[in-house]
Phi, psi and omega in degrees: 000129182268117181255010175278005183278351182287170184295150183290349181268017179291153182264128176288151180282128186284100180266323185254012178235173180258017181285161176290141181289130177244123178276164185295307185260066186292321180292327182288321183288336179298328183293336184249005177271160179288160182288148176099358180268123181287152178240119182269151178270158177286159180300325180295321180291321178295320180294323179291325180286335181274000179292147178293149183290335182286348180276109182276175180295322179294324178292323178298319180290321183292324183290340179275347181269161178283145179288150181290144180295136180268153178291139181278135180235127180269125180245124179253121180288142180270339179221166183291126181292151179288146180294138180263146179270140180277125179295150180295144180291134180251126180291131181295142179289142181296133180288145179296140180292141180296149180295144180291141181292151178283141173283161178304322180294319178294319178296319178295317180297323178293317178295319181293316181295330180277320190261333188297313181301318179289324183290328176296319179292323178294314180293333175294318175294333183281321185247340179078011181234128183290314182294320179293326177296314178295319180295322180296317180294318180295319178296320179296317180287328174296319176293324177295323179290324176294327180250037186299322176302328177280319183288325185295328181262004178290149179296328184225082179300323179296320177294325177298313181291321180298315179297321179293318179294320178297317180297320180291320182292329182266010180295132181286352183282348180292336182292341179269356179280137183298326183287343182247015179282333181256142182290153177275164177299135182286172176299156185288321183277140181295317178298320178295321179295321180294317180294320180293323177296320179293320179296319182286342175281344179286151173299155184301316178296322178294318180296318180292319178296317180295320181293320181291321185276309184269340181262302181285323178102019176288156175278177187294315179297320179292322177296318178295322180292320182287327177273001178057051178221165177285162181295316176299320179295321178295320178296320179294320177297318180296317180294316180295322179294319178294321178295320179295320179290319180294329179291325179273323181232089183299336181291344181257026179290333179280133178299325179294318178293322177296318178299318180294318182290325176298318178295322180292316180296320180292326182275345183286332182276146177271088182247119182241138177265158179290168179287149181302316178299326178296317180294319180296315180294322177295320177295321178293320177296319179296318179295318178296320181297311182291329176294315178294322178297319178295321178295316179297318179296321179294318178296321178296319179295319180294319178297317179296322178293318179295320178296321179295318179295324182289318185268351182286145179295145181271348178225167184282130176243111181294142180288151179287124181290151178292151181291151178234152179283127180270127182265151175090003179270130180292147180291150180285130183281146178282150180294137180269195180288155181287148178276177180296319180296320179292328178292319178296318180295322179292322179292322179296316180295324181286331182283337180280166181293148181271347180211177181111173182295336180296329179285331182272319181246103182294144179278137180274132180229000000 
């Protein structure tokens, strides 16, 4: 999956610094987070808010430019200047030590703690199943932990995990799993249940486009890039999805009202994500299992190959041709009746003893 398609002003996830992790779509995730979680501003926004009100836009532009050169004036002193006293030397204050860099586990836990609660609610709107929503988010973060060197330097780590969770939640193979064959209990409130039913009747690409644009708050090019579709196709999907919802629920014809109701339905359910250490350990166990399985399979292939090389013939052995019927041979005659001489010999053999030393040692005559 190519994640360089995002806008160039995305914020990298701070892996080697001590800054707070900032996800790409911070404003969008706030809409799906539980109440009471603070949202911090970026340093650039804080600096802009702390500017004095008397500084106008023209002053800001002027202060960034170089001052015009002033005319030089030569001043000749008429008397000897008085000696100046040297101020006492002041020892410089020790500079604050730089913040210690975050470890990969700390960076992962920070990303999970910020994005997982909102992502569970988004995937619930996408698939309509609470257990599948939690499983999709956990699978996405486990894959992110396995590929952490790639995810940590991505422009949008939250978008990387979101795209992976969406793909897992919309997989058509879940319908064959026994635990997902029966529907889950619907939401308690009738308006929430009606909106969720309408969302689940939409095709999966339309549902995902609507959630990204009207729910998460991405713009049209970013939505098209994440859904791997062209911008006109994404716009058509969005329009058709809005028309389908407006036909069933006329009160949600306004995009602002639809956005508000999506946030309410997502926040009404009690969806909890697992703890970050649990997800990390589960991902490590899964990685170890598949690594050992791959090693065992490789050893089995090598053993079978060695056995074949050992038992295979070293030279060419032509196969035995199948038998053919020989023509022109006279048939074998059956034995006829015994002659007189043969009859006497048979009578003599029958009259003698059948055992004893005479049978073993013939008598000389």
